Amino acid sequence: MKDVRNEEGSFAGNIWAPEWFYDEKTGEYMLFWSSSFKDAGWKESRLWYSKTRDWKTFTPAKVLFEPPYSVIDGTLIEHEGTYYLFHKEEEFGAKTGERRAIRVAISKKPEGPYTIIEGPLNQGQIVPVITEGPTVIEDLVNPGWLLYYDYCMTDRFGVSSSPDLIHWTVEEDVSFPDAARHGCVSILTPDEAKKLLEAYPVK
């Protein structure tokens, strides 16, 4: 991350929402995050990445995704040889209107280049505004996928479902803990779930 510099050699002003993706083909971990060189972290932000095998040594930071809009909160999943980069378009104000919501781009390599998929909402997005912090997992109950996200201005969580990681439907009949915010989903075995419930009983 120390290599996050612009053309003039200036350091980035922020490093936001780091995540990692394990590349089974190469045995490498790809760490990625958003950074900006402006006076606020959301302005003209880009996604950057660095790779490691041991979490001690890292490759120099490079730009991962540089769309025609400011971008933060990336998360990555691979399915049948295609990489799906879910991310938040971070644009709002008089120039663009309210555009703070989740989009998706695809590539055949984790490092890109990525092609933006034009979603059906708000001229390209796949979930309603104002949302951020996407997490996507395979649906363990029904065929398809689930995309979780944070309605950050109203302190609530949302979820959409998809048969193919491209076409998404907002699920309305859902419930989450009060004031749920950015989070990830971990799939547990029955034994792991039992131990957690014993350690942290549901009140």
Short mmCIF file of N, CA, C and O in Angstrom, two decimals, residues 16-85:
data_model
loop_
_atom_site.label_atom_id
_atom_site.label_comp_id
_atom_site.label_asym_id
_atom_site.label_seq_id
_atom_site.Cartn_x
_atom_site.Cartn_y
_atom_site.Cartn_z
N TRP A 16 -9.20 2.76 1.97
CA TRP A 16 -10.51 2.39 2.50
C TRP A 16 -10.89 0.96 2.13
O TRP A 16 -10.55 0.45 1.07
N ALA A 17 -11.65 0.33 3.04
CA ALA A 17 -12.35 -0.94 2.80
C ALA A 17 -11.49 -2.01 2.16
O ALA A 17 -11.83 -2.55 1.10
N PRO A 18 -10.35 -2.37 2.78
CA PRO A 18 -9.53 -3.44 2.17
C PRO A 18 -10.21 -4.80 2.24
O PRO A 18 -10.88 -5.13 3.23
N GLU A 19 -10.07 -5.57 1.18
CA GLU A 19 -10.53 -6.95 1.14
C GLU A 19 -9.46 -7.79 0.46
O GLU A 19 -8.54 -7.26 -0.16
N TRP A 20 -9.57 -9.12 0.58
CA TRP A 20 -8.63 -9.98 -0.11
C TRP A 20 -9.38 -11.08 -0.85
O TRP A 20 -10.47 -11.47 -0.49
N PHE A 21 -8.72 -11.53 -1.93
CA PHE A 21 -9.25 -12.61 -2.77
C PHE A 21 -8.14 -13.62 -2.99
O PHE A 21 -7.02 -13.24 -3.35
N TYR A 22 -8.43 -14.91 -2.77
CA TYR A 22 -7.43 -15.95 -2.98
C TYR A 22 -7.56 -16.50 -4.39
O TYR A 22 -8.62 -16.99 -4.79
N ASP A 23 -6.48 -16.42 -5.13
CA ASP A 23 -6.43 -16.91 -6.51
C ASP A 23 -5.95 -18.37 -6.49
O ASP A 23 -4.76 -18.63 -6.29
N GLU A 24 -6.87 -19.31 -6.67
CA GLU A 24 -6.52 -20.73 -6.61
C GLU A 24 -5.59 -21.14 -7.75
O GLU A 24 -4.84 -22.11 -7.62
N LYS A 25 -5.61 -20.41 -8.86
CA LYS A 25 -4.76 -20.76 -9.99
C LYS A 25 -3.29 -20.46 -9.72
O LYS A 25 -2.41 -21.18 -10.19
N THR A 26 -3.01 -19.39 -8.98
CA THR A 26 -1.63 -18.98 -8.75
C THR A 26 -1.15 -19.18 -7.32
O THR A 26 0.04 -19.10 -7.04
N GLY A 27 -2.09 -19.43 -6.40
CA GLY A 27 -1.73 -19.54 -5.00
C GLY A 27 -1.42 -18.22 -4.35
O GLY A 27 -0.81 -18.17 -3.27
N GLU A 28 -1.86 -17.13 -4.96
CA GLU A 28 -1.60 -15.79 -4.43
C GLU A 28 -2.87 -15.20 -3.82
O GLU A 28 -3.99 -15.50 -4.22
N TYR A 29 -2.65 -14.33 -2.83
CA TYR A 29 -3.72 -13.53 -2.28
C TYR A 29 -3.65 -12.14 -2.93
O TYR A 29 -2.57 -11.56 -3.02
N MET A 30 -4.79 -11.64 -3.37
CA MET A 30 -4.85 -10.30 -3.92
C MET A 30 -5.59 -9.40 -2.93
O MET A 30 -6.76 -9.62 -2.64
N LEU A 31 -4.87 -8.46 -2.38
CA LEU A 31 -5.43 -7.49 -1.46
C LEU A 31 -5.83 -6.25 -2.26
O LEU A 31 -5.03 -5.75 -3.06
N PHE A 32 -7.05 -5.77 -2.08
CA PHE A 32 -7.48 -4.60 -2.85
C PHE A 32 -8.28 -3.64 -1.96
O PHE A 32 -8.87 -4.04 -0.95
N TRP A 33 -8.30 -2.37 -2.36
CA TRP A 33 -8.88 -1.30 -1.55
C TRP A 33 -9.12 -0.08 -2.44
O TRP A 33 -8.76 -0.07 -3.61
N SER A 34 -9.72 0.96 -1.85
CA SER A 34 -9.91 2.20 -2.61
C SER A 34 -9.04 3.30 -2.03
O SER A 34 -8.82 3.38 -0.82
N SER A 35 -8.53 4.16 -2.92
CA SER A 35 -7.71 5.31 -2.53
C SER A 35 -8.01 6.49 -3.45
O SER A 35 -8.36 6.32 -4.62
N SER A 36 -7.84 7.69 -2.88
CA SER A 36 -8.02 8.94 -3.63
C SER A 36 -6.86 9.88 -3.33
O SER A 36 -6.25 9.81 -2.27
N PHE A 37 -6.60 10.75 -4.29
CA PHE A 37 -5.57 11.77 -4.11
C PHE A 37 -6.17 13.16 -3.93
O PHE A 37 -5.45 14.15 -3.92
N LYS A 38 -7.48 13.21 -3.75
CA LYS A 38 -8.17 14.48 -3.59
C LYS A 38 -8.30 14.83 -2.11
O LYS A 38 -7.79 14.12 -1.24
N ASP A 39 -9.02 15.94 -1.85
CA ASP A 39 -9.13 16.42 -0.47
C ASP A 39 -10.18 15.65 0.34
O ASP A 39 -10.37 15.92 1.53
N ALA A 40 -10.87 14.72 -0.28
CA ALA A 40 -11.81 13.84 0.42
C ALA A 40 -11.71 12.45 -0.20
O ALA A 40 -11.54 12.31 -1.41
N GLY A 41 -11.81 11.42 0.65
CA GLY A 41 -11.57 10.05 0.19
C GLY A 41 -12.52 9.55 -0.87
O GLY A 41 -12.19 8.63 -1.61
N TRP A 42 -13.70 10.16 -0.99
CA TRP A 42 -14.67 9.69 -1.97
C TRP A 42 -14.50 10.33 -3.34
O TRP A 42 -15.11 9.90 -4.31
N LYS A 43 -13.65 11.35 -3.45
CA LYS A 43 -13.50 12.08 -4.71
C LYS A 43 -12.54 11.38 -5.66
O LYS A 43 -11.40 11.09 -5.31
N GLU A 44 -13.01 11.09 -6.88
CA GLU A 44 -12.18 10.47 -7.92
C GLU A 44 -11.39 9.27 -7.38
O GLU A 44 -10.22 9.09 -7.69
N SER A 45 -12.04 8.47 -6.57
CA SER A 45 -11.41 7.30 -5.96
C SER A 45 -11.27 6.18 -6.98
O SER A 45 -12.09 6.03 -7.89
N ARG A 46 -10.23 5.36 -6.82
CA ARG A 46 -9.97 4.20 -7.67
C ARG A 46 -9.70 2.99 -6.80
O ARG A 46 -9.29 3.11 -5.64
N LEU A 47 -9.90 1.80 -7.35
CA LEU A 47 -9.53 0.58 -6.65
C LEU A 47 -8.10 0.20 -7.02
O LEU A 47 -7.72 0.22 -8.19
N TRP A 48 -7.32 -0.15 -6.01
CA TRP A 48 -5.93 -0.56 -6.16
C TRP A 48 -5.76 -1.99 -5.65
O TRP A 48 -6.61 -2.49 -4.92
N TYR A 49 -4.64 -2.64 -6.04
CA TYR A 49 -4.40 -3.98 -5.53
C TYR A 49 -2.90 -4.24 -5.36
O TYR A 49 -2.04 -3.59 -5.95
N SER A 50 -2.63 -5.23 -4.51
CA SER A 50 -1.28 -5.74 -4.29
C SER A 50 -1.41 -7.23 -4.03
O SER A 50 -2.45 -7.69 -3.54
N LYS A 51 -0.37 -8.01 -4.36
CA LYS A 51 -0.43 -9.46 -4.18
C LYS A 51 0.59 -9.94 -3.16
O LYS A 51 1.64 -9.33 -2.97
N THR A 52 0.26 -11.06 -2.51
CA THR A 52 1.17 -11.67 -1.56
C THR A 52 0.92 -13.17 -1.49
O THR A 52 -0.19 -13.63 -1.77
N ARG A 53 1.94 -13.91 -1.11
CA ARG A 53 1.79 -15.34 -0.85
C ARG A 53 1.90 -15.65 0.64
O ARG A 53 1.44 -16.70 1.10
N ASP A 54 2.53 -14.74 1.40
CA ASP A 54 2.82 -15.03 2.80
C ASP A 54 2.34 -13.95 3.77
O ASP A 54 2.56 -14.05 4.97
N TRP A 55 1.70 -12.91 3.28
CA TRP A 55 1.23 -11.77 4.07
C TRP A 55 2.38 -11.04 4.77
O TRP A 55 2.17 -10.33 5.75
N LYS A 56 3.59 -11.21 4.23
CA LYS A 56 4.76 -10.48 4.75
C LYS A 56 5.39 -9.62 3.66
O LYS A 56 5.82 -8.50 3.91
N THR A 57 5.44 -10.17 2.46
CA THR A 57 5.97 -9.43 1.32
C THR A 57 4.86 -9.23 0.31
O THR A 57 4.06 -10.13 0.07
N PHE A 58 4.84 -8.03 -0.30
CA PHE A 58 3.76 -7.66 -1.20
C PHE A 58 4.32 -7.07 -2.49
O PHE A 58 5.36 -6.43 -2.48
N THR A 59 3.59 -7.29 -3.57
CA THR A 59 3.97 -6.67 -4.84
C THR A 59 3.64 -5.18 -4.78
O THR A 59 2.79 -4.76 -3.99
N PRO A 60 4.29 -4.35 -5.61
CA PRO A 60 3.95 -2.92 -5.65
C PRO A 60 2.48 -2.71 -5.99
O PRO A 60 1.90 -3.44 -6.79
N ALA A 61 1.87 -1.73 -5.37
CA ALA A 61 0.46 -1.43 -5.61
C ALA A 61 0.23 -0.96 -7.03
O ALA A 61 1.02 -0.20 -7.58
N LYS A 62 -0.87 -1.44 -7.64
CA LYS A 62 -1.26 -1.03 -8.98
C LYS A 62 -2.75 -0.72 -8.99
O LYS A 62 -3.50 -1.20 -8.14
N VAL A 63 -3.18 0.04 -9.98
CA VAL A 63 -4.60 0.33 -10.14
C VAL A 63 -5.32 -0.93 -10.63
O VAL A 63 -4.91 -1.55 -11.61
N LEU A 64 -6.38 -1.31 -9.96
CA LEU A 64 -7.18 -2.47 -10.34
C LEU A 64 -8.35 -2.07 -11.23
O LEU A 64 -8.65 -2.73 -12.23
N PHE A 65 -9.02 -0.97 -10.86
CA PHE A 65 -10.25 -0.60 -11.55
C PHE A 65 -10.39 0.92 -11.56
O PHE A 65 -10.38 1.55 -10.50
N GLU A 66 -10.48 1.48 -12.75
CA GLU A 66 -10.54 2.93 -12.92
C GLU A 66 -11.68 3.28 -13.88
O GLU A 66 -11.47 3.63 -15.03
N PRO A 67 -12.92 3.18 -13.38
CA PRO A 67 -14.08 3.47 -14.23
C PRO A 67 -14.26 4.98 -14.41
O PRO A 67 -13.54 5.77 -13.80
N PRO A 68 -15.22 5.39 -15.23
CA PRO A 68 -15.45 6.82 -15.44
C PRO A 68 -16.21 7.49 -14.30
O PRO A 68 -16.77 8.56 -14.48
N TYR A 69 -16.23 6.85 -13.15
CA TYR A 69 -16.86 7.42 -11.96
C TYR A 69 -16.00 7.07 -10.75
O TYR A 69 -15.17 6.14 -10.79
N SER A 70 -16.19 7.80 -9.67
CA SER A 70 -15.47 7.49 -8.44
C SER A 70 -15.98 6.17 -7.88
O SER A 70 -17.18 5.89 -7.91
N VAL A 71 -15.05 5.33 -7.38
CA VAL A 71 -15.42 3.98 -6.97
C VAL A 71 -14.78 3.63 -5.63
O VAL A 71 -13.61 3.93 -5.38
N ILE A 72 -15.57 2.99 -4.74
CA ILE A 72 -15.07 2.49 -3.47
C ILE A 72 -15.70 1.12 -3.22
O ILE A 72 -16.50 0.62 -4.01
N ASP A 73 -15.34 0.50 -2.10
CA ASP A 73 -16.00 -0.72 -1.60
C ASP A 73 -16.06 -1.84 -2.62
O ASP A 73 -17.13 -2.35 -2.96
N GLY A 74 -14.90 -2.29 -3.09
CA GLY A 74 -14.88 -3.41 -4.02
C GLY A 74 -14.93 -4.75 -3.30
O GLY A 74 -14.40 -4.91 -2.20
N THR A 75 -15.56 -5.73 -3.94
CA THR A 75 -15.52 -7.11 -3.47
C THR A 75 -15.54 -8.01 -4.70
O THR A 75 -16.15 -7.67 -5.71
N LEU A 76 -14.86 -9.15 -4.62
CA LEU A 76 -14.58 -9.95 -5.82
C LEU A 76 -14.98 -11.40 -5.60
O LEU A 76 -14.73 -11.97 -4.54
N ILE A 77 -15.59 -12.00 -6.63
CA ILE A 77 -15.92 -13.42 -6.60
C ILE A 77 -15.68 -14.00 -7.99
O ILE A 77 -15.85 -13.31 -9.00
N GLU A 78 -15.24 -15.27 -8.04
CA GLU A 78 -15.02 -15.96 -9.31
C GLU A 78 -16.05 -17.05 -9.48
O GLU A 78 -16.40 -17.77 -8.52
N HIS A 79 -16.57 -17.19 -10.70
CA HIS A 79 -17.52 -18.26 -11.00
C HIS A 79 -17.36 -18.70 -12.45
O HIS A 79 -17.48 -17.88 -13.37
N GLU A 80 -17.01 -19.97 -12.63
CA GLU A 80 -16.86 -20.57 -13.96
C GLU A 80 -15.95 -19.76 -14.88
O GLU A 80 -16.25 -19.52 -16.04
N GLY A 81 -14.83 -19.31 -14.32
CA GLY A 81 -13.82 -18.62 -15.11
C GLY A 81 -14.03 -17.14 -15.33
O GLY A 81 -13.22 -16.48 -15.99
N THR A 82 -15.09 -16.58 -14.76
CA THR A 82 -15.34 -15.14 -14.85
C THR A 82 -15.23 -14.52 -13.46
O THR A 82 -15.71 -15.10 -12.48
N TYR A 83 -14.60 -13.35 -13.40
CA TYR A 83 -14.43 -12.64 -12.15
C TYR A 83 -15.44 -11.48 -12.11
O TYR A 83 -15.52 -10.70 -13.05
N TYR A 84 -16.17 -11.41 -11.01
CA TYR A 84 -17.22 -10.40 -10.84
C TYR A 84 -16.78 -9.42 -9.76
O TYR A 84 -16.61 -9.81 -8.60
N LEU A 85 -16.59 -8.17 -10.15
CA LEU A 85 -16.14 -7.13 -9.23
C LEU A 85 -17.33 -6.24 -8.87
O LEU A 85 -17.74 -5.37 -9.65
#
